[in-house]
Amino acid sequence: MQSSKRYTSVLHFFKKDSAAGLMLLLATVAALVIANSPLNKWYEHLLELEFTIGFSSLVIEHSVHEWINDGLMAIFFLLVGLEIKRELKYGELSTLQSALLPVITAMAGAFVPALIFWGLNGGSDFMNGWAIPMATDIAFVIGVLAVLGSRVPVWAKVFVTAIAVVDDLIAVLVIAFFYTEQISMAALSVAGLCLLVLLLFNYKNVNNLAPYLLVGGIMWVAVLKSGVHSTIAGVLLGFALPAARGWSLDQLKEYAQEGFDLFKQAADEDLPVTREQALHHMDETVQHAQSPLHRLEHKLHTAVYFVIMPLFAFANAGVIFDPNVMSQALISPLTWGIAIGLFIGKQVGIFGATWLLTILGISGLSAEKETWKVVYGVALLAGIGFTMSLFIAGLSFTDPTLLEFTKVGILIGSLVSGVLGYLVLSRRPDFEAEEQEPFDLSEQKQVQTEP
């Protein structure tokens, strides 16, 4: 009984929106503590352990750190691709009118931090890190909003989620176009062929996930060998998966009725074989009732937010607080270009763009003071760059000292943004369910969704 209660409590924890952010925080703290303890050598040795897979001339040899950043993060970007496609097809980005506010504010929230970084580092050897402060870590942001509970209205959570999706799309494009090494056309051709096969599966309404994942795995290897960052393969696979269910509603009803009849026959005649047939029939019905995109997104969510992202944070957030390095970091324009870009750039870009669109009568926001407090609090929280910023930092620099500088800047900008965003939003009364919201991103359109 006691173990059952503990199991229920664990399940309840992982279902909370705040749980993913808490796991990321714990992984970050663990990395910082271990990196500055006698266990640091063990930590570095673990991350540098080499693992090789493959055969003959097709071999992939990576350290644990590289397998996390190039392998596991490709799965993270697969989920990003699935979320972007879902929003473009069914969600807040599916019509021009509903997408205008989150798209413009997300673009401003990405470009203003990059401009601030350029202003502080233009012409220097640090300019390769211009994209680091452009990112927003949605897991941390949603975690903070979940802790705040009803003090944050539903429309604000929808608003920040839509911004984060666009922000991820911008990050994917930046990685694809600006952080690509020397291209191998042969490997890129194989990746292109794999993408065509995936699109053919989509066109033929292939509903089984296995063929997509098999070809997607081959595409990941080809993209890895091509010089384009391997995580792009995850995004392309996400875009290639069908977002519509395989069968029509009438087909589902007919097939489900056949399954029900089999169950009834099995119960009446007590035939184990018929019972197994009925169970298989119902499994098929459930599979065809959901699109491959929806099924895979559901399967990946827990693994990505509770395993992959914490592992990434643990492997990449370990800043060593060496006095000499820290003193250099705190006077470096690289550190402050990132920190100020995240803290000032994000809030100026998002809040400023929202205000401008409201003045132009485009946003649908009311002029109430309380509404703008929420917008400002959300703009502050968007300065939590963390996971994606660390990822882009790893693509920007290979020098260990410069990487330390970037981590210090990311931690300062993210921490200040998160704390101040929480304080601004926490000083608000609870929103009652019946309270009239100032706007709803979805009320201006009829959203097409799957039943």
mmCIF file of C-alpha atoms in Angstrom, residues 73-395:
data_model
loop_
_atom_site.group_PDB
_atom_site.id
_atom_site.type_symbol
_atom_site.label_atom_id
_atom_site.label_comp_id
_atom_site.label_asym_id
_atom_site.label_seq_id
_atom_site.Cartn_x
_atom_site.Cartn_y
_atom_site.Cartn_z
ATOM 1 C CA MET A 73 19.352 16.745 -28.714
ATOM 2 C CA ALA A 74 18.280 15.579 -32.185
ATOM 3 C CA ILE A 75 15.347 13.919 -30.391
ATOM 4 C CA PHE A 76 14.678 17.206 -28.593
ATOM 5 C CA PHE A 77 14.619 18.982 -31.960
ATOM 6 C CA LEU A 78 12.340 16.257 -33.332
ATOM 7 C CA LEU A 79 9.839 17.239 -30.638
ATOM 8 C CA VAL A 80 10.410 20.910 -31.535
ATOM 9 C CA GLY A 81 9.608 20.103 -35.174
ATOM 10 C CA LEU A 82 6.437 18.244 -34.180
ATOM 11 C CA GLU A 83 5.280 21.151 -31.980
ATOM 12 C CA ILE A 84 5.977 23.729 -34.682
ATOM 13 C CA LYS A 85 4.063 21.723 -37.309
ATOM 14 C CA ARG A 86 1.110 21.202 -34.929
ATOM 15 C CA GLU A 87 0.927 24.939 -34.213
ATOM 16 C CA LEU A 88 1.192 25.801 -37.909
ATOM 17 C CA LYS A 89 -1.547 23.348 -38.862
ATOM 18 C CA TYR A 90 -3.994 23.434 -35.957
ATOM 19 C CA GLY A 91 -2.827 25.916 -33.335
ATOM 20 C CA GLU A 92 -2.155 29.586 -32.765
ATOM 21 C CA LEU A 93 -0.039 29.939 -35.922
ATOM 22 C CA SER A 94 -2.537 28.363 -38.313
ATOM 23 C CA THR A 95 -4.009 31.630 -39.600
ATOM 24 C CA LEU A 96 -2.333 34.942 -40.447
ATOM 25 C CA GLN A 97 -4.540 36.906 -38.057
ATOM 26 C CA SER A 98 -3.853 34.720 -35.032
ATOM 27 C CA ALA A 99 -0.152 34.262 -35.862
ATOM 28 C CA LEU A 100 0.654 37.941 -36.369
ATOM 29 C CA LEU A 101 1.148 38.862 -32.691
ATOM 30 C CA PRO A 102 3.311 35.892 -31.560
ATOM 31 C CA VAL A 103 5.349 35.870 -34.797
ATOM 32 C CA ILE A 104 6.226 39.582 -34.703
ATOM 33 C CA THR A 105 6.880 39.654 -30.953
ATOM 34 C CA ALA A 106 9.051 36.514 -31.144
ATOM 35 C CA MET A 107 11.054 37.985 -34.025
ATOM 36 C CA ALA A 108 11.579 41.215 -32.093
ATOM 37 C CA GLY A 109 12.462 39.181 -29.007
ATOM 38 C CA ALA A 110 15.151 37.385 -31.024
ATOM 39 C CA PHE A 111 16.595 40.228 -33.089
ATOM 40 C CA VAL A 112 16.888 42.905 -30.379
ATOM 41 C CA PRO A 113 19.131 40.681 -28.169
ATOM 42 C CA ALA A 114 21.270 39.904 -31.246
ATOM 43 C CA LEU A 115 21.601 43.653 -31.944
ATOM 44 C CA ILE A 116 22.630 44.317 -28.334
ATOM 45 C CA PHE A 117 25.242 41.577 -28.571
ATOM 46 C CA TRP A 118 26.496 43.051 -31.853
ATOM 47 C CA GLY A 119 26.671 46.527 -30.285
ATOM 48 C CA LEU A 120 28.932 45.234 -27.513
ATOM 49 C CA ASN A 121 30.990 42.786 -29.581
ATOM 50 C CA GLY A 122 30.937 44.081 -33.159
ATOM 51 C CA GLY A 123 34.273 43.627 -34.907
ATOM 52 C CA SER A 124 35.653 41.364 -32.158
ATOM 53 C CA ASP A 125 36.504 37.666 -32.147
ATOM 54 C CA PHE A 126 33.326 37.049 -30.130
ATOM 55 C CA MET A 127 30.862 37.842 -32.915
ATOM 56 C CA ASN A 128 30.268 34.163 -33.633
ATOM 57 C CA GLY A 129 28.144 34.112 -30.463
ATOM 58 C CA TRP A 130 25.593 36.642 -31.748
ATOM 59 C CA ALA A 131 22.736 34.104 -31.695
ATOM 60 C CA ILE A 132 23.260 32.930 -28.088
ATOM 61 C CA PRO A 133 20.964 35.542 -26.437
ATOM 62 C CA MET A 134 18.203 35.041 -29.037
ATOM 63 C CA ALA A 135 16.810 31.897 -27.396
ATOM 64 C CA THR A 136 14.061 31.240 -24.833
ATOM 65 C CA ASP A 137 13.883 28.077 -22.715
ATOM 66 C CA ILE A 138 10.186 27.147 -22.779
ATOM 67 C CA ALA A 139 10.566 24.402 -20.133
ATOM 68 C CA PHE A 140 11.846 26.870 -17.534
ATOM 69 C CA VAL A 141 9.296 29.527 -18.516
ATOM 70 C CA ILE A 142 6.330 27.148 -18.331
ATOM 71 C CA GLY A 143 7.703 25.831 -15.035
ATOM 72 C CA VAL A 144 7.715 29.339 -13.522
ATOM 73 C CA LEU A 145 4.210 30.042 -14.852
ATOM 74 C CA ALA A 146 2.990 26.748 -13.360
ATOM 75 C CA VAL A 147 4.393 27.706 -9.938
ATOM 76 C CA LEU A 148 2.572 31.055 -10.187
ATOM 77 C CA GLY A 149 -0.668 29.187 -10.894
ATOM 78 C CA SER A 150 -3.831 31.276 -11.218
ATOM 79 C CA ARG A 151 -1.933 34.539 -10.755
ATOM 80 C CA VAL A 152 -1.131 34.234 -14.465
ATOM 81 C CA PRO A 153 -4.178 34.251 -16.785
ATOM 82 C CA VAL A 154 -4.642 31.502 -19.357
ATOM 83 C CA TRP A 155 -4.202 33.886 -22.298
ATOM 84 C CA ALA A 156 -0.698 34.781 -21.079
ATOM 85 C CA LYS A 157 0.326 31.092 -21.020
ATOM 86 C CA VAL A 158 -1.018 30.606 -24.559
ATOM 87 C CA PHE A 159 0.764 33.802 -25.637
ATOM 88 C CA VAL A 160 4.177 32.782 -24.262
ATOM 89 C CA THR A 161 3.854 29.239 -25.645
ATOM 90 C CA ALA A 162 3.130 30.594 -29.134
ATOM 91 C CA ILE A 163 6.123 32.953 -28.853
ATOM 92 C CA ALA A 164 8.343 30.051 -27.759
ATOM 93 C CA VAL A 165 7.298 27.955 -30.776
ATOM 94 C CA VAL A 166 8.226 30.779 -33.161
ATOM 95 C CA ASP A 167 11.417 31.346 -31.162
ATOM 96 C CA ASP A 168 12.347 27.671 -31.653
ATOM 97 C CA LEU A 169 11.693 27.972 -35.398
ATOM 98 C CA ILE A 170 14.021 31.000 -35.569
ATOM 99 C CA ALA A 171 16.683 29.053 -33.650
ATOM 100 C CA VAL A 172 16.380 26.107 -36.053
ATOM 101 C CA LEU A 173 16.834 28.402 -39.070
ATOM 102 C CA VAL A 174 19.799 30.159 -37.450
ATOM 103 C CA ILE A 175 21.503 26.815 -36.699
ATOM 104 C CA ALA A 176 20.832 25.542 -40.226
ATOM 105 C CA PHE A 177 22.131 28.626 -42.057
ATOM 106 C CA PHE A 178 24.793 30.099 -39.781
ATOM 107 C CA TYR A 179 26.274 27.184 -37.829
ATOM 108 C CA THR A 180 27.035 24.766 -40.636
ATOM 109 C CA GLU A 181 30.519 23.384 -41.255
ATOM 110 C CA GLN A 182 32.030 22.382 -44.590
ATOM 111 C CA ILE A 183 29.374 20.578 -46.603
ATOM 112 C CA SER A 184 29.693 17.007 -47.910
ATOM 113 C CA MET A 185 27.396 16.952 -50.930
ATOM 114 C CA ALA A 186 27.338 13.130 -51.046
ATOM 115 C CA ALA A 187 26.051 12.841 -47.470
ATOM 116 C CA LEU A 188 23.670 15.754 -48.014
ATOM 117 C CA SER A 189 22.275 13.998 -51.099
ATOM 118 C CA VAL A 190 21.559 10.878 -49.020
ATOM 119 C CA ALA A 191 19.792 13.064 -46.442
ATOM 120 C CA GLY A 192 17.747 14.692 -49.225
ATOM 121 C CA LEU A 193 16.768 11.266 -50.571
ATOM 122 C CA CYS A 194 15.664 10.206 -47.079
ATOM 123 C CA LEU A 195 13.536 13.344 -46.813
ATOM 124 C CA LEU A 196 11.868 12.531 -50.149
ATOM 125 C CA VAL A 197 11.086 9.016 -48.892
ATOM 126 C CA LEU A 198 9.553 10.480 -45.717
ATOM 127 C CA LEU A 199 7.416 12.857 -47.775
ATOM 128 C CA LEU A 200 6.324 9.903 -49.931
ATOM 129 C CA PHE A 201 5.254 8.051 -46.768
ATOM 130 C CA ASN A 202 3.254 11.125 -45.796
ATOM 131 C CA TYR A 203 1.664 11.378 -49.248
ATOM 132 C CA LYS A 204 0.699 7.689 -49.140
ATOM 133 C CA ASN A 205 -0.876 8.184 -45.685
ATOM 134 C CA VAL A 206 1.459 5.696 -43.976
ATOM 135 C CA ASN A 207 0.150 5.653 -40.400
ATOM 136 C CA ASN A 208 2.754 3.411 -38.765
ATOM 137 C CA LEU A 209 5.581 5.305 -37.016
ATOM 138 C CA ALA A 210 8.227 2.608 -37.580
ATOM 139 C CA PRO A 211 9.034 3.421 -41.265
ATOM 140 C CA TYR A 212 9.347 7.141 -40.461
ATOM 141 C CA LEU A 213 11.690 6.504 -37.523
ATOM 142 C CA LEU A 214 13.828 4.035 -39.504
ATOM 143 C CA VAL A 215 14.339 6.418 -42.437
ATOM 144 C CA GLY A 216 14.679 9.319 -39.997
ATOM 145 C CA GLY A 217 17.543 7.495 -38.257
ATOM 146 C CA ILE A 218 19.339 7.051 -41.586
ATOM 147 C CA MET A 219 18.738 10.739 -42.369
ATOM 148 C CA TRP A 220 20.254 11.708 -38.987
ATOM 149 C CA VAL A 221 23.476 9.812 -39.812
ATOM 150 C CA ALA A 222 23.612 11.412 -43.278
ATOM 151 C CA VAL A 223 23.066 14.924 -41.907
ATOM 152 C CA LEU A 224 25.703 14.291 -39.205
ATOM 153 C CA LYS A 225 28.211 13.270 -41.889
ATOM 154 C CA SER A 226 27.207 16.161 -44.205
ATOM 155 C CA GLY A 227 28.506 18.993 -42.019
ATOM 156 C CA VAL A 228 25.023 20.417 -41.333
ATOM 157 C CA HIS A 229 24.258 20.115 -37.623
ATOM 158 C CA SER A 230 22.613 16.761 -36.990
ATOM 159 C CA THR A 231 19.739 18.210 -34.948
ATOM 160 C CA ILE A 232 18.282 19.608 -38.192
ATOM 161 C CA ALA A 233 17.442 15.994 -39.116
ATOM 162 C CA GLY A 234 15.133 15.843 -36.091
ATOM 163 C CA VAL A 235 13.264 18.964 -37.201
ATOM 164 C CA LEU A 236 12.886 17.670 -40.776
ATOM 165 C CA LEU A 237 11.542 14.335 -39.523
ATOM 166 C CA GLY A 238 9.036 16.212 -37.338
ATOM 167 C CA PHE A 239 7.834 18.244 -40.319
ATOM 168 C CA ALA A 240 7.521 15.111 -42.485
ATOM 169 C CA LEU A 241 5.190 13.232 -40.132
ATOM 170 C CA PRO A 242 1.461 13.386 -41.032
ATOM 171 C CA ALA A 243 -0.590 15.674 -38.815
ATOM 172 C CA ALA A 244 -3.932 14.187 -39.902
ATOM 173 C CA ARG A 245 -5.286 10.846 -38.707
ATOM 174 C CA GLY A 246 -5.247 7.922 -41.100
ATOM 175 C CA TRP A 247 -8.970 7.161 -41.173
ATOM 176 C CA SER A 248 -12.136 9.197 -41.453
ATOM 177 C CA LEU A 249 -14.603 9.331 -38.562
ATOM 178 C CA ASP A 250 -16.955 6.923 -40.338
ATOM 179 C CA GLN A 251 -14.153 4.390 -40.848
ATOM 180 C CA LEU A 252 -13.213 4.640 -37.179
ATOM 181 C CA LYS A 253 -16.810 4.091 -36.084
ATOM 182 C CA GLU A 254 -17.188 1.048 -38.332
ATOM 183 C CA TYR A 255 -13.885 -0.504 -37.236
ATOM 184 C CA ALA A 256 -14.547 0.208 -33.545
ATOM 185 C CA GLN A 257 -17.970 -1.453 -33.854
ATOM 186 C CA GLU A 258 -16.305 -4.563 -35.310
ATOM 187 C CA GLY A 259 -13.970 -4.621 -32.305
ATOM 188 C CA PHE A 260 -16.885 -4.280 -29.909
ATOM 189 C CA ASP A 261 -18.668 -7.162 -31.635
ATOM 190 C CA LEU A 262 -15.537 -9.308 -31.243
ATOM 191 C CA PHE A 263 -15.401 -8.495 -27.535
ATOM 192 C CA LYS A 264 -19.046 -9.450 -27.157
ATOM 193 C CA GLN A 265 -18.463 -12.714 -29.025
ATOM 194 C CA ALA A 266 -15.419 -13.491 -26.847
ATOM 195 C CA ALA A 267 -17.444 -12.853 -23.677
ATOM 196 C CA ASP A 268 -20.385 -14.971 -24.830
ATOM 197 C CA GLU A 269 -18.325 -17.914 -26.055
ATOM 198 C CA ASP A 270 -15.306 -17.545 -23.704
ATOM 199 C CA LEU A 271 -12.800 -17.865 -26.551
ATOM 200 C CA PRO A 272 -9.263 -16.598 -25.723
ATOM 201 C CA VAL A 273 -8.356 -16.337 -29.428
ATOM 202 C CA THR A 274 -11.347 -14.112 -30.150
ATOM 203 C CA ARG A 275 -10.475 -12.009 -27.100
ATOM 204 C CA GLU A 276 -6.940 -11.458 -28.424
ATOM 205 C CA GLN A 277 -8.364 -10.538 -31.824
ATOM 206 C CA ALA A 278 -10.670 -8.029 -30.190
ATOM 207 C CA LEU A 279 -7.817 -6.408 -28.252
ATOM 208 C CA HIS A 280 -5.721 -6.162 -31.404
ATOM 209 C CA HIS A 281 -8.720 -4.676 -33.218
ATOM 210 C CA MET A 282 -9.162 -1.972 -30.572
ATOM 211 C CA ASP A 283 -5.430 -1.175 -30.583
ATOM 212 C CA GLU A 284 -5.671 -0.635 -34.338
ATOM 213 C CA THR A 285 -8.670 1.643 -33.825
ATOM 214 C CA VAL A 286 -6.798 3.802 -31.303
ATOM 215 C CA GLN A 287 -3.741 3.976 -33.572
ATOM 216 C CA HIS A 288 -5.758 5.186 -36.559
ATOM 217 C CA ALA A 289 -7.765 7.626 -34.414
ATOM 218 C CA GLN A 290 -4.615 9.699 -33.820
ATOM 219 C CA SER A 291 -2.174 11.116 -36.327
ATOM 220 C CA PRO A 292 1.436 9.864 -36.299
ATOM 221 C CA LEU A 293 2.490 13.382 -35.274
ATOM 222 C CA HIS A 294 0.187 13.371 -32.245
ATOM 223 C CA ARG A 295 1.234 9.858 -31.179
ATOM 224 C CA LEU A 296 4.962 10.546 -31.412
ATOM 225 C CA GLU A 297 4.670 13.922 -29.697
ATOM 226 C CA HIS A 298 2.860 12.263 -26.815
ATOM 227 C CA LYS A 299 5.480 9.497 -26.579
ATOM 228 C CA LEU A 300 8.452 11.886 -26.672
ATOM 229 C CA HIS A 301 7.242 14.521 -24.228
ATOM 230 C CA THR A 302 8.234 12.767 -20.996
ATOM 231 C CA ALA A 303 11.556 11.463 -22.328
ATOM 232 C CA VAL A 304 12.591 14.867 -23.688
ATOM 233 C CA TYR A 305 11.574 17.047 -20.737
ATOM 234 C CA PHE A 306 12.519 14.670 -17.921
ATOM 235 C CA VAL A 307 15.554 12.850 -19.349
ATOM 236 C CA ILE A 308 17.142 14.527 -22.380
ATOM 237 C CA MET A 309 16.956 18.182 -21.323
ATOM 238 C CA PRO A 310 18.161 17.525 -17.729
ATOM 239 C CA LEU A 311 21.023 15.400 -19.150
ATOM 240 C CA PHE A 312 21.918 18.220 -21.532
ATOM 241 C CA ALA A 313 21.867 20.742 -18.669
ATOM 242 C CA PHE A 314 24.006 18.439 -16.512
ATOM 243 C CA ALA A 315 26.551 18.002 -19.330
ATOM 244 C CA ASN A 316 26.754 21.667 -20.347
ATOM 245 C CA ALA A 317 26.016 23.914 -17.346
ATOM 246 C CA GLY A 318 29.060 22.989 -15.254
ATOM 247 C CA VAL A 319 30.744 26.391 -14.837
ATOM 248 C CA ILE A 320 33.966 26.217 -12.828
ATOM 249 C CA PHE A 321 34.108 29.236 -10.534
ATOM 250 C CA ASP A 322 37.829 29.795 -10.883
ATOM 251 C CA PRO A 323 38.601 33.309 -9.521
ATOM 252 C CA ASN A 324 40.885 34.191 -12.435
ATOM 253 C CA VAL A 325 38.422 32.994 -15.090
ATOM 254 C CA MET A 326 35.449 34.610 -13.316
ATOM 255 C CA SER A 327 37.234 37.960 -13.007
ATOM 256 C CA GLN A 328 37.935 37.861 -16.754
ATOM 257 C CA ALA A 329 34.382 36.760 -17.527
ATOM 258 C CA LEU A 330 32.833 39.608 -15.533
ATOM 259 C CA ILE A 331 34.694 42.243 -17.564
ATOM 260 C CA SER A 332 34.313 40.516 -20.940
ATOM 261 C CA PRO A 333 31.924 42.021 -23.536
ATOM 262 C CA LEU A 334 31.111 38.430 -24.540
ATOM 263 C CA THR A 335 29.631 37.696 -21.102
ATOM 264 C CA TRP A 336 27.697 40.962 -20.895
ATOM 265 C CA GLY A 337 26.573 40.848 -24.515
ATOM 266 C CA ILE A 338 24.796 37.590 -23.675
ATOM 267 C CA ALA A 339 23.539 38.611 -20.220
ATOM 268 C CA ILE A 340 22.256 42.042 -21.293
ATOM 269 C CA GLY A 341 20.893 40.594 -24.531
ATOM 270 C CA LEU A 342 18.802 38.073 -22.596
ATOM 271 C CA PHE A 343 17.679 40.409 -19.817
ATOM 272 C CA ILE A 344 17.235 43.741 -21.631
ATOM 273 C CA GLY A 345 16.917 42.588 -25.238
ATOM 274 C CA LYS A 346 14.144 40.056 -24.662
ATOM 275 C CA GLN A 347 11.929 42.350 -22.614
ATOM 276 C CA VAL A 348 12.478 45.350 -24.910
ATOM 277 C CA GLY A 349 11.817 43.262 -28.028
ATOM 278 C CA ILE A 350 8.724 41.402 -26.788
ATOM 279 C CA PHE A 351 7.151 44.171 -24.706
ATOM 280 C CA GLY A 352 7.994 46.844 -27.308
ATOM 281 C CA ALA A 353 6.592 44.851 -30.228
ATOM 282 C CA THR A 354 3.403 44.016 -28.283
ATOM 283 C CA TRP A 355 2.930 47.676 -27.354
ATOM 284 C CA LEU A 356 3.479 48.810 -30.962
ATOM 285 C CA LEU A 357 1.018 46.240 -32.338
ATOM 286 C CA THR A 358 -1.534 47.336 -29.722
ATOM 287 C CA ILE A 359 -1.112 50.995 -30.702
ATOM 288 C CA LEU A 360 -1.702 49.947 -34.316
ATOM 289 C CA GLY A 361 -4.849 48.062 -33.252
ATOM 290 C CA ILE A 362 -3.480 44.659 -34.292
ATOM 291 C CA SER A 363 -2.865 42.785 -31.030
ATOM 292 C CA GLY A 364 -6.378 42.805 -29.564
ATOM 293 C CA LEU A 365 -4.980 43.634 -26.105
ATOM 294 C CA SER A 366 -6.843 45.998 -23.818
ATOM 295 C CA ALA A 367 -5.204 49.116 -22.393
ATOM 296 C CA GLU A 368 -5.714 48.034 -18.771
ATOM 297 C CA LYS A 369 -2.715 48.500 -16.484
ATOM 298 C CA GLU A 370 -2.991 44.974 -15.077
ATOM 299 C CA THR A 371 -2.837 43.488 -18.571
ATOM 300 C CA TRP A 372 0.427 45.248 -19.294
ATOM 301 C CA LYS A 373 1.921 44.041 -16.019
ATOM 302 C CA VAL A 374 1.304 40.499 -17.222
ATOM 303 C CA VAL A 375 2.826 41.239 -20.653
ATOM 304 C CA TYR A 376 5.896 42.757 -18.980
ATOM 305 C CA GLY A 377 6.257 39.781 -16.642
ATOM 306 C CA VAL A 378 6.030 37.372 -19.594
ATOM 307 C CA ALA A 379 8.611 39.444 -21.525
ATOM 308 C CA LEU A 380 10.963 39.171 -18.537
ATOM 309 C CA LEU A 381 10.527 35.400 -18.305
ATOM 310 C CA ALA A 382 11.363 35.085 -22.015
ATOM 311 C CA GLY A 383 14.891 36.178 -21.029
ATOM 312 C CA ILE A 384 15.462 32.697 -19.578
ATOM 313 C CA GLY A 385 17.579 31.394 -22.454
ATOM 314 C CA PHE A 386 19.321 28.495 -20.769
ATOM 315 C CA THR A 387 18.974 25.188 -22.727
ATOM 316 C CA MET A 388 18.859 26.591 -26.267
ATOM 317 C CA SER A 389 21.402 29.324 -25.414
ATOM 318 C CA LEU A 390 23.816 26.707 -24.046
ATOM 319 C CA PHE A 391 23.263 24.623 -27.176
ATOM 320 C CA ILE A 392 24.057 27.538 -29.523
ATOM 321 C CA ALA A 393 27.050 28.490 -27.347
ATOM 322 C CA GLY A 394 28.480 25.022 -27.936
ATOM 323 C CA LEU A 395 28.128 25.591 -31.694
#
